[in-house]
PDB file of C-alpha atoms in Angstrom:
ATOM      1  CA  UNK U 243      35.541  21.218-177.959  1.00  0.00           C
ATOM      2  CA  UNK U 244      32.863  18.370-178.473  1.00  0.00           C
ATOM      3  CA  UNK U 245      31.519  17.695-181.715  1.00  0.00           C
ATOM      4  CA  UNK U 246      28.368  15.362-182.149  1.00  0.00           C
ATOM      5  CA  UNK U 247      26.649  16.357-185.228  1.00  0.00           C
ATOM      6  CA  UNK U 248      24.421  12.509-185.290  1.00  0.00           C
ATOM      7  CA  UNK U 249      23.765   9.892-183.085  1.00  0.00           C
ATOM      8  CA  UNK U 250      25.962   7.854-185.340  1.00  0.00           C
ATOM      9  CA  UNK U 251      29.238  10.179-184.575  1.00  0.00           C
ATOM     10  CA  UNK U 252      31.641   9.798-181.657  1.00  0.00           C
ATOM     11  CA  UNK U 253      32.614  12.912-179.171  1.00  0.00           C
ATOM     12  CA  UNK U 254      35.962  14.325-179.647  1.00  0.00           C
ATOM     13  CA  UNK U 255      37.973  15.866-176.583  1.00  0.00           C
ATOM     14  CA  UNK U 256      40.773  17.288-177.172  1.00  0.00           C
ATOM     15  CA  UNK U 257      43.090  15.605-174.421  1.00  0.00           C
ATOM     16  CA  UNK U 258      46.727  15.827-174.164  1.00  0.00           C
ATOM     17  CA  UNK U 259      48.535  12.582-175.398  1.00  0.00           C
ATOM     18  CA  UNK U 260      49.798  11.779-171.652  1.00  0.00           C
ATOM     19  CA  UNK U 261      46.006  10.954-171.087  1.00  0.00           C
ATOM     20  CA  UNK U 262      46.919   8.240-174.038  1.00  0.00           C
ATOM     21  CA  UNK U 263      49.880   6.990-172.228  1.00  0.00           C
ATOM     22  CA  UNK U 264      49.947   4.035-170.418  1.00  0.00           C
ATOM     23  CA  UNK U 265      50.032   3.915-166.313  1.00  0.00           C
ATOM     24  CA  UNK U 266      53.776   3.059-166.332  1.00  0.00           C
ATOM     25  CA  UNK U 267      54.465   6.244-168.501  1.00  0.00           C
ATOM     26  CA  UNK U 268      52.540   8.287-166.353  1.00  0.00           C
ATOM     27  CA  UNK U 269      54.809   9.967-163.476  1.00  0.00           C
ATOM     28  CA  UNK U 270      52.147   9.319-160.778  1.00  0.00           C
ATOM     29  CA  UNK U 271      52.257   8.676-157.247  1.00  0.00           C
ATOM     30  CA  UNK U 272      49.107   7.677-155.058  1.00  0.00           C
ATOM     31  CA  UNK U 273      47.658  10.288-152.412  1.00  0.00           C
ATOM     32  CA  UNK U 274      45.379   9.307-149.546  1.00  0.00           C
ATOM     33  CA  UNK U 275      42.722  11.427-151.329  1.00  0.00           C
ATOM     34  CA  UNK U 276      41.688   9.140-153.924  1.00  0.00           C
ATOM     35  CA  UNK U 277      38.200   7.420-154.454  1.00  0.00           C
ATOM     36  CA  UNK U 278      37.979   4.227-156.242  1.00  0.00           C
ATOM     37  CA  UNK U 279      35.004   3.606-158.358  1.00  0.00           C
ATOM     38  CA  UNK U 280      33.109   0.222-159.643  1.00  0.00           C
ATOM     39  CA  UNK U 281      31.160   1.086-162.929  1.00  0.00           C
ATOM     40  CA  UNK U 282      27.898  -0.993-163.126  1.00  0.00           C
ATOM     41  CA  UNK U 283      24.192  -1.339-164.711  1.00  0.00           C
ATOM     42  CA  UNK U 284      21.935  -1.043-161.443  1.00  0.00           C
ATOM     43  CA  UNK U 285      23.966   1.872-160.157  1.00  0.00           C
ATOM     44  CA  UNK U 286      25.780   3.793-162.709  1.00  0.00           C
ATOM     45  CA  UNK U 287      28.600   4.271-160.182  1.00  0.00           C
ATOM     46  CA  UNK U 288      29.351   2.830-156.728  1.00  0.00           C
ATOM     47  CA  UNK U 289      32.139   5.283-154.867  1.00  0.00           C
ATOM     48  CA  UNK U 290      34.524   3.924-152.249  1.00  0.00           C
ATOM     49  CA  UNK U 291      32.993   5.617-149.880  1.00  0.00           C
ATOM     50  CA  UNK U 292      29.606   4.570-150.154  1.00  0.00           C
ATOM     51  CA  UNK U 293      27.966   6.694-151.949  1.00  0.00           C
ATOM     52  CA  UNK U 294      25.878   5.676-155.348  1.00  0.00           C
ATOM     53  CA  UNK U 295      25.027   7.236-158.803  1.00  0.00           C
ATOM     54  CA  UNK U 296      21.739   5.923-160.231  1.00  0.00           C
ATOM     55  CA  UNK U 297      21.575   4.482-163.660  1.00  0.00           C
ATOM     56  CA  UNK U 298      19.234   7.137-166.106  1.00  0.00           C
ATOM     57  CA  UNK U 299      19.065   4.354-168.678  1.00  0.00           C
ATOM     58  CA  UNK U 300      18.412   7.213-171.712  1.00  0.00           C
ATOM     59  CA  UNK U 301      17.742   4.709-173.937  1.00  0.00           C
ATOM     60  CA  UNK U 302      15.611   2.321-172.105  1.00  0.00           C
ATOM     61  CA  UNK U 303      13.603   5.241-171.479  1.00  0.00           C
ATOM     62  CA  UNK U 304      13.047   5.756-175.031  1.00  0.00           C
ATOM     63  CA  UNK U 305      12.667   2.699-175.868  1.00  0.00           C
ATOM     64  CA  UNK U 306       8.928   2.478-176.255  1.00  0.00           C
ATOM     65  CA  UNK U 307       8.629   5.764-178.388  1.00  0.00           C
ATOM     66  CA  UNK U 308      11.576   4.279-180.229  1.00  0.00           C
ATOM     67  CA  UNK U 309       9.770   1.006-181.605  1.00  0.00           C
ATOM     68  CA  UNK U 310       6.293   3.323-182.456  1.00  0.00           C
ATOM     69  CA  UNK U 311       8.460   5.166-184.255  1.00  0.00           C
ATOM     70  CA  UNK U 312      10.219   2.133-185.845  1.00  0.00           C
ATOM     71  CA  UNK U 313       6.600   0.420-186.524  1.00  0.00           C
ATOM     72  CA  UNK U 314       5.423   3.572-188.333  1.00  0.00           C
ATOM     73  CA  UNK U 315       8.715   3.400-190.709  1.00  0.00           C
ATOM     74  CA  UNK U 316       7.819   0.261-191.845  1.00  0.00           C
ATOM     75  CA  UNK U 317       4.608   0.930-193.147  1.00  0.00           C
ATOM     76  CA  UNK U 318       5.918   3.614-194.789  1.00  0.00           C
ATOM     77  CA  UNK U 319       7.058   3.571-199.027  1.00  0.00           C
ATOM     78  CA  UNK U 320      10.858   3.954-198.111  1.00  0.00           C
ATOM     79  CA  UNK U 321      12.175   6.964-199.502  1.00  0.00           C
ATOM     80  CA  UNK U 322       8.567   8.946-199.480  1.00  0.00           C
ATOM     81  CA  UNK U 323       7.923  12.019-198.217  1.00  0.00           C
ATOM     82  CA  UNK U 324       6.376  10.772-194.813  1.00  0.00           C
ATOM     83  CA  UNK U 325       9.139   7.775-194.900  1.00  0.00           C
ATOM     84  CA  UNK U 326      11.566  10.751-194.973  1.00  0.00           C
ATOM     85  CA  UNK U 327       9.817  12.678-191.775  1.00  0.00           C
ATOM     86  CA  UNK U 328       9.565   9.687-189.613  1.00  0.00           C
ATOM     87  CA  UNK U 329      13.349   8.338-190.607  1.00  0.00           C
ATOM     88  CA  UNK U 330      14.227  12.048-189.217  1.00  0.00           C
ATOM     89  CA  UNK U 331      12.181  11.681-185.679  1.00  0.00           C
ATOM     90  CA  UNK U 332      14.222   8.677-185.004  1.00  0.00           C
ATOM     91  CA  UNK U 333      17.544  10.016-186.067  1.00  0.00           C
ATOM     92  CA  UNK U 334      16.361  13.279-183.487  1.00  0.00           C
ATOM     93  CA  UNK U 335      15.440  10.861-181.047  1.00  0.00           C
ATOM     94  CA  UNK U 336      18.801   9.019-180.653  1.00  0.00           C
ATOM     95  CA  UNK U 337      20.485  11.932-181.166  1.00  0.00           C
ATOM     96  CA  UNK U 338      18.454  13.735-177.743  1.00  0.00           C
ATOM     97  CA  UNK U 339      19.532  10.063-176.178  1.00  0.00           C
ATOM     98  CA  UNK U 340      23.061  10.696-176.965  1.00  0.00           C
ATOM     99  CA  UNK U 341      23.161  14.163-175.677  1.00  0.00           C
ATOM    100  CA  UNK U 342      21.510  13.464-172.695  1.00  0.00           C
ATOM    101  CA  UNK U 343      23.631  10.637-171.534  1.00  0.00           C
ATOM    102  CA  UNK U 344      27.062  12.917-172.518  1.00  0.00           C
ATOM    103  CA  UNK U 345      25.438  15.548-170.237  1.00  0.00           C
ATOM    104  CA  UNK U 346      25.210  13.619-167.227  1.00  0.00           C
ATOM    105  CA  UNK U 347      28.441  11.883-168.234  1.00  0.00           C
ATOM    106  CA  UNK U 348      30.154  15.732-167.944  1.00  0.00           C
ATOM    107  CA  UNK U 349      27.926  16.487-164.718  1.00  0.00           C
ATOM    108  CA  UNK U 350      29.017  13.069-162.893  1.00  0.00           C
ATOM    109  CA  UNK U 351      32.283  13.380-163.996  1.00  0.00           C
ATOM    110  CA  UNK U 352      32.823  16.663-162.453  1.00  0.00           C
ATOM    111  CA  UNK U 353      30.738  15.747-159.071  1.00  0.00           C
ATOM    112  CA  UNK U 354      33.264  12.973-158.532  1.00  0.00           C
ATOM    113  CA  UNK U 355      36.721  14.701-159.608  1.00  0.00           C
ATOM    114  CA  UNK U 356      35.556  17.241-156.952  1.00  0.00           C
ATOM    115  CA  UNK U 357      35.644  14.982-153.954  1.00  0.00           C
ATOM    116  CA  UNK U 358      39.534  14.016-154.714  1.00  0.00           C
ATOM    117  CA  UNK U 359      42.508  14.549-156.454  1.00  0.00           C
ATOM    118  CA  UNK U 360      43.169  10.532-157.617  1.00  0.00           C
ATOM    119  CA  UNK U 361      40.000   8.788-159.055  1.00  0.00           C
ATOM    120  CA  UNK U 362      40.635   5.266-159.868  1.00  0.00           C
ATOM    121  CA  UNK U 363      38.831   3.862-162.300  1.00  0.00           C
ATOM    122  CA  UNK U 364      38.566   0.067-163.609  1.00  0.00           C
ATOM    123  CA  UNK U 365      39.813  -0.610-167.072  1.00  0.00           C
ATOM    124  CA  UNK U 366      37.008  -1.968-168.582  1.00  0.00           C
ATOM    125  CA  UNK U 367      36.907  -3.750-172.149  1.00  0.00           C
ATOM    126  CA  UNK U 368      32.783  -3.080-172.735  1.00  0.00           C
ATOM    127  CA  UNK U 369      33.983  -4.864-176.493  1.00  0.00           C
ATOM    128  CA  UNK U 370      34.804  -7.956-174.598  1.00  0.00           C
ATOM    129  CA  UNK U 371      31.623  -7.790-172.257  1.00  0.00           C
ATOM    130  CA  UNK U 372      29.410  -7.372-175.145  1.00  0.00           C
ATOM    131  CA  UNK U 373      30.790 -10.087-176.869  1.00  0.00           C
ATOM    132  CA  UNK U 374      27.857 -13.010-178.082  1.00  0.00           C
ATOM    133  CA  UNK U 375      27.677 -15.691-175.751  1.00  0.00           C
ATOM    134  CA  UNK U 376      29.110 -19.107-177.503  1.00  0.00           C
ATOM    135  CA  UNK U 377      27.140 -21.698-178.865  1.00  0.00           C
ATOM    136  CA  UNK U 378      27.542 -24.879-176.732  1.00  0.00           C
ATOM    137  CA  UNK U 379      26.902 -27.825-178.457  1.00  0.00           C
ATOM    138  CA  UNK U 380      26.388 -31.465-178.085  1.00  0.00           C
ATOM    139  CA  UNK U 381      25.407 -34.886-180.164  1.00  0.00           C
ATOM    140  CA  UNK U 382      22.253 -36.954-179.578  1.00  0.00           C
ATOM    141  CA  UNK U 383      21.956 -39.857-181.944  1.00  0.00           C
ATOM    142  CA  UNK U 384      24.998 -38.823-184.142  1.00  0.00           C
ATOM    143  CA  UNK U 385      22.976 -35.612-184.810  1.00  0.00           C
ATOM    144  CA  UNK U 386      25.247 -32.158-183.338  1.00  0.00           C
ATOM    145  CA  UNK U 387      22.475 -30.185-181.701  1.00  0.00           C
ATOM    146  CA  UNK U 388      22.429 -26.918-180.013  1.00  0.00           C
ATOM    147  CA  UNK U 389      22.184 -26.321-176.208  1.00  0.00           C
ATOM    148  CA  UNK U 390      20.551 -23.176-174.779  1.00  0.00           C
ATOM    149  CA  UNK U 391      23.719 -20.824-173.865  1.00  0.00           C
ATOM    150  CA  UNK U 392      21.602 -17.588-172.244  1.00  0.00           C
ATOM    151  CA  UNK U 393      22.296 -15.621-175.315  1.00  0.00           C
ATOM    152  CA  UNK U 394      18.596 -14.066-174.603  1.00  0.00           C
ATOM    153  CA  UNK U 395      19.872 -13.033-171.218  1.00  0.00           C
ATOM    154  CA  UNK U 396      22.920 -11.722-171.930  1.00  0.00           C
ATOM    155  CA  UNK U 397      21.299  -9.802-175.231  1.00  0.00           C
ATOM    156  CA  UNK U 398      19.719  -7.621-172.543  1.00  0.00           C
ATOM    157  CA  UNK U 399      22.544  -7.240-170.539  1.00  0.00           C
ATOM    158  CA  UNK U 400      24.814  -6.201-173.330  1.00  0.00           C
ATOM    159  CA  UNK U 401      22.164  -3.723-174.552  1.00  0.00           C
ATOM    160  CA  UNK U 402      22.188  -1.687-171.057  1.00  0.00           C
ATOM    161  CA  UNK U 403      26.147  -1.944-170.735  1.00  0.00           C
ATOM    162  CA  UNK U 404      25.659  -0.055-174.558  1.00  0.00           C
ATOM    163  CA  UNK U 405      23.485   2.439-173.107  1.00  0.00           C
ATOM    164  CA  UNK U 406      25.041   3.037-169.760  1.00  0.00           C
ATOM    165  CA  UNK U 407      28.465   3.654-172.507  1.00  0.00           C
ATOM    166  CA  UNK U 408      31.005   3.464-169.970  1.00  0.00           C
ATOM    167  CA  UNK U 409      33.664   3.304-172.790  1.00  0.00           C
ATOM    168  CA  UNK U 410      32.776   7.309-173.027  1.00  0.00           C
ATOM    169  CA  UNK U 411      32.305   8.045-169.542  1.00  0.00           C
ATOM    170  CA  UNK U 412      36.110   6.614-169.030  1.00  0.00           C
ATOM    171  CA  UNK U 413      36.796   9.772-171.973  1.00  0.00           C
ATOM    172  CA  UNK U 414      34.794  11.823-170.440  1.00  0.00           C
ATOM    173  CA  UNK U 415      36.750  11.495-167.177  1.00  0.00           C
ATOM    174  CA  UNK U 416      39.893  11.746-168.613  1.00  0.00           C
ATOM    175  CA  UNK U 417      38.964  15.230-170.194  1.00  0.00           C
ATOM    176  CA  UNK U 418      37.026  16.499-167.474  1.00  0.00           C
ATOM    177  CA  UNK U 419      40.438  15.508-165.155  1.00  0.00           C
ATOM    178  CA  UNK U 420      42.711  17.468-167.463  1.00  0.00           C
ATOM    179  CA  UNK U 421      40.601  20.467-167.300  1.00  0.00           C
ATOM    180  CA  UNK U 422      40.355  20.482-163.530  1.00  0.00           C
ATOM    181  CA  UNK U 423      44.321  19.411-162.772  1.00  0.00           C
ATOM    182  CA  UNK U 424      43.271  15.695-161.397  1.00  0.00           C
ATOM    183  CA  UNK U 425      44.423  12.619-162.472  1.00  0.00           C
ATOM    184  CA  UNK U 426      42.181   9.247-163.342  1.00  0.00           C
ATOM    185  CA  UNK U 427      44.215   5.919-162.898  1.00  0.00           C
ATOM    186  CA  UNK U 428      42.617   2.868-164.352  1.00  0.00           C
ATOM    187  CA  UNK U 429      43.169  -0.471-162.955  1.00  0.00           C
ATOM    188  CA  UNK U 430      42.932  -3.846-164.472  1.00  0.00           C
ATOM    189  CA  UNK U 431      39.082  -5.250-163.244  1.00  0.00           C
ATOM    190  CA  UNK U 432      40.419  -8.825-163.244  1.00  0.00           C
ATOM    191  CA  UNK U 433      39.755 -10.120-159.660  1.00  0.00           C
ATOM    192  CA  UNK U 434      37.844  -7.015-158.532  1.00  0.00           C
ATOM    193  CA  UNK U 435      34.457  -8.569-157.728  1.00  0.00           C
ATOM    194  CA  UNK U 436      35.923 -11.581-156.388  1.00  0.00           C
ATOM    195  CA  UNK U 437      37.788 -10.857-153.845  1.00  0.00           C
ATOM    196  CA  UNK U 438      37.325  -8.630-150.395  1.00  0.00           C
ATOM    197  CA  UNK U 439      38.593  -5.511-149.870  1.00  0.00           C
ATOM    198  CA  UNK U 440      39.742  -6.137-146.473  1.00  0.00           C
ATOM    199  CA  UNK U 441      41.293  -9.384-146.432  1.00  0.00           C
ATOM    200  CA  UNK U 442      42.220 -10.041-150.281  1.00  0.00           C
ATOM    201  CA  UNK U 443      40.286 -13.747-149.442  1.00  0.00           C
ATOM    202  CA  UNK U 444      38.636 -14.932-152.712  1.00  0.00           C
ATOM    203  CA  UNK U 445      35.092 -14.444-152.159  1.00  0.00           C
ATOM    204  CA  UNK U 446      33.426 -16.845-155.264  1.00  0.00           C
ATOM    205  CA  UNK U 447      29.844 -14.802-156.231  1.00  0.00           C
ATOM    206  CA  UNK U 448      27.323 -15.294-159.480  1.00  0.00           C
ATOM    207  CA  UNK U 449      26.189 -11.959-160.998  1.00  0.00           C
ATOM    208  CA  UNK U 450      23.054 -12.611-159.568  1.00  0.00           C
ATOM    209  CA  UNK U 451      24.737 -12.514-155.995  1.00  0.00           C
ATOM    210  CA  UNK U 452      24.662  -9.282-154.717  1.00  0.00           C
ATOM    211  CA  UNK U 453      26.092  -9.406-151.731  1.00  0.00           C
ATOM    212  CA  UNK U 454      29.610  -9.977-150.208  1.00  0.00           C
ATOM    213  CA  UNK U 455      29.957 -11.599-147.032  1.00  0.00           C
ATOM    214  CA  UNK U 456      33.434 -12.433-146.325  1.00  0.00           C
ATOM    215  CA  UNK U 457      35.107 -14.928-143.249  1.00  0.00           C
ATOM    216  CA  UNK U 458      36.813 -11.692-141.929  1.00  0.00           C
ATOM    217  CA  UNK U 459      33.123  -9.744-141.138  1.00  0.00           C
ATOM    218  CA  UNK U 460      32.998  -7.653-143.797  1.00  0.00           C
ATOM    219  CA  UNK U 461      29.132  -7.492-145.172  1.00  0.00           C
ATOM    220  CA  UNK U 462      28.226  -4.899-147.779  1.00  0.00           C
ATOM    221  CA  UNK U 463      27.142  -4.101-151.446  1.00  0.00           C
ATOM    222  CA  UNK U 464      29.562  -6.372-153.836  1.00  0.00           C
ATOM    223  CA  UNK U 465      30.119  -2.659-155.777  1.00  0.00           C
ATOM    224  CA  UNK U 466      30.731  -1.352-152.585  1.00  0.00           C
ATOM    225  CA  UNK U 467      33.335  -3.597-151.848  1.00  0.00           C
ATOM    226  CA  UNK U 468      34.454  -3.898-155.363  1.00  0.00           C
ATOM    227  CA  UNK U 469      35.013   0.057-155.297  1.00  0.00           C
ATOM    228  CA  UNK U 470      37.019  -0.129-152.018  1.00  0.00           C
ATOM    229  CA  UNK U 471      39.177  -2.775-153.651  1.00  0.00           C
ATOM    230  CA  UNK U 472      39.625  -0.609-156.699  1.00  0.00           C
ATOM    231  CA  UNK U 473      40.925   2.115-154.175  1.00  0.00           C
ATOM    232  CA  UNK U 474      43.630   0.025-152.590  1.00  0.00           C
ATOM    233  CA  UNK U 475      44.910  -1.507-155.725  1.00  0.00           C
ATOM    234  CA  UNK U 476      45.120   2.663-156.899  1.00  0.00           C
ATOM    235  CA  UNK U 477      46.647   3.423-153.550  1.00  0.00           C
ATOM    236  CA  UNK U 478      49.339   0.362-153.868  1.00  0.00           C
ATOM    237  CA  UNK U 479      50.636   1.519-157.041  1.00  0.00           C
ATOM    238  CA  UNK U 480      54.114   2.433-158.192  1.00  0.00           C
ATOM    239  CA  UNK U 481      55.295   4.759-161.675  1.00  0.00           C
ATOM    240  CA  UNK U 482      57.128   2.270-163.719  1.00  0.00           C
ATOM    241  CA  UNK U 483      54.792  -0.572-162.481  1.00  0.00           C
ATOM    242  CA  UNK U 484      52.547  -1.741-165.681  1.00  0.00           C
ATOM    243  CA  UNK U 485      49.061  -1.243-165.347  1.00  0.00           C
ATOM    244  CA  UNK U 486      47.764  -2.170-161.889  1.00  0.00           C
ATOM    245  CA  UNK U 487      46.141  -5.169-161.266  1.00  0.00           C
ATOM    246  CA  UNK U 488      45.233  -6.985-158.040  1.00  0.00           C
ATOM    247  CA  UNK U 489      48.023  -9.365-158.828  1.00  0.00           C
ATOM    248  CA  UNK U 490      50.286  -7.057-159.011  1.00  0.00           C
ATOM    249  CA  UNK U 491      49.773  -5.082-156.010  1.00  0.00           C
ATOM    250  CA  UNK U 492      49.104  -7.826-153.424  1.00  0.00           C
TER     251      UNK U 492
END
């Protein structure tokens, strides 16, 4: 059963409270059949195994209509009649947003629990990763000033982490697992895009580095690789272990 009556409401699925537990309550044991996924903003999701899911970006895509629409409210006397009609084409509009992203969050989910029995997923905090950037500050003739901290930057970044919503896709996978007998493992992300898959070498990259080259010859995507290392942290772990990290497993 899903329930999304606004844009403003959160989906319900009705899991089973094991899905709740965490990985060391879980009586799981790794098969070779797993894929290990990185969750991202340029692809939606990079699989182990190479292959991609694009990014729809629902709201960006709306966007435009979205600020017309926004524009027009304001000029409007709020709480008149055509106030009142307006208000309700933006509440329809985020609402056909919402629907359409938990649509394609169902479809992917399903194309990917298909291919294997184990998906591993990384445990992503999108609170944390949204989080404002900090001030940084300094003092120039006893005065404190402020120093630019790429809030602007990261304001866009943070809005298409929000719209990609991988805090529901990691529900969505959950339920969709329970209804087809899989099982989703999620991994701690600490480490995950820093280090190679093959070697375990720390592998330093900026965001804006897309890249990994590695000492040991591996060269591919940085999700690629990411993903692989997601599937061999999955693949090294033990029931009673905590929740796997790449500390933990290597």
């Amino acid at each position: 059963m899903i329930r999304n009556s606004s844009h403003r409401s959160s989906s319900f699925f009705p899991l089973p409270s094991s899905f709740f537990l965490l990985p060391s309550e879980i009586n799981y044991q790794p098969v070779e059949n797993t894929l290990g996924i990185d969750l991202g903003i340029t692809n939606y999701v990079y699989l182990s195994n190479g292959a991609q899911v694009e990014n729809p970006r629902f709201l960006r895509k709306s966007a435009d209509k979205l600020a017309r629409l926004q524009a027009k409210l304001a000029n409007r006397v709020k709480g008149s009649q055509p106030w009142k009609i307006i208000k309700n084409k933006i509440s329809r509009c985020h609402q056909f947003v919402a629907r359409a992203r938990l649509d394609f969050q169902f479809k992917t989910a399903q194309e990917l629990l298909s291919k294997c029995e184990v998906l591993v997923v990384e445990d992503l905090s999108v609170k944390n990763l949204t989080r404002r950037a900090k001030p940084k500050t300094d003092i120039e003739n006893g005065n404190l000033v402020y120093l630019p901290n790429s809030q602007s930057a990261k304001s866009g970044l943070n809005k298409s982490m929000l719209d990609a919503a991988h805090g529901q896709f990691a529900n969505v996978l959950k339920y969709v697992a329970w209804k087809l007998g899989k099982r989703v493992l999620f991994v701690d992300p600490k480490g995950t895009s820093q280090h190679c898959w093959n070697c375990l070498n720390k592998v330093p990259k900026e965001l804006s580095q897309r890249w990994h080259s590695c000492l040991c010859g591996e060269s591919l995507d940085r999700d690629e690789n990411s993903a692989k290392l997601i599937r061999k942290i999955g693949l090294s772990y033990k029931s009673g272990g905590g929740t796997p990290s790449l500390k933990k497993a290597f």
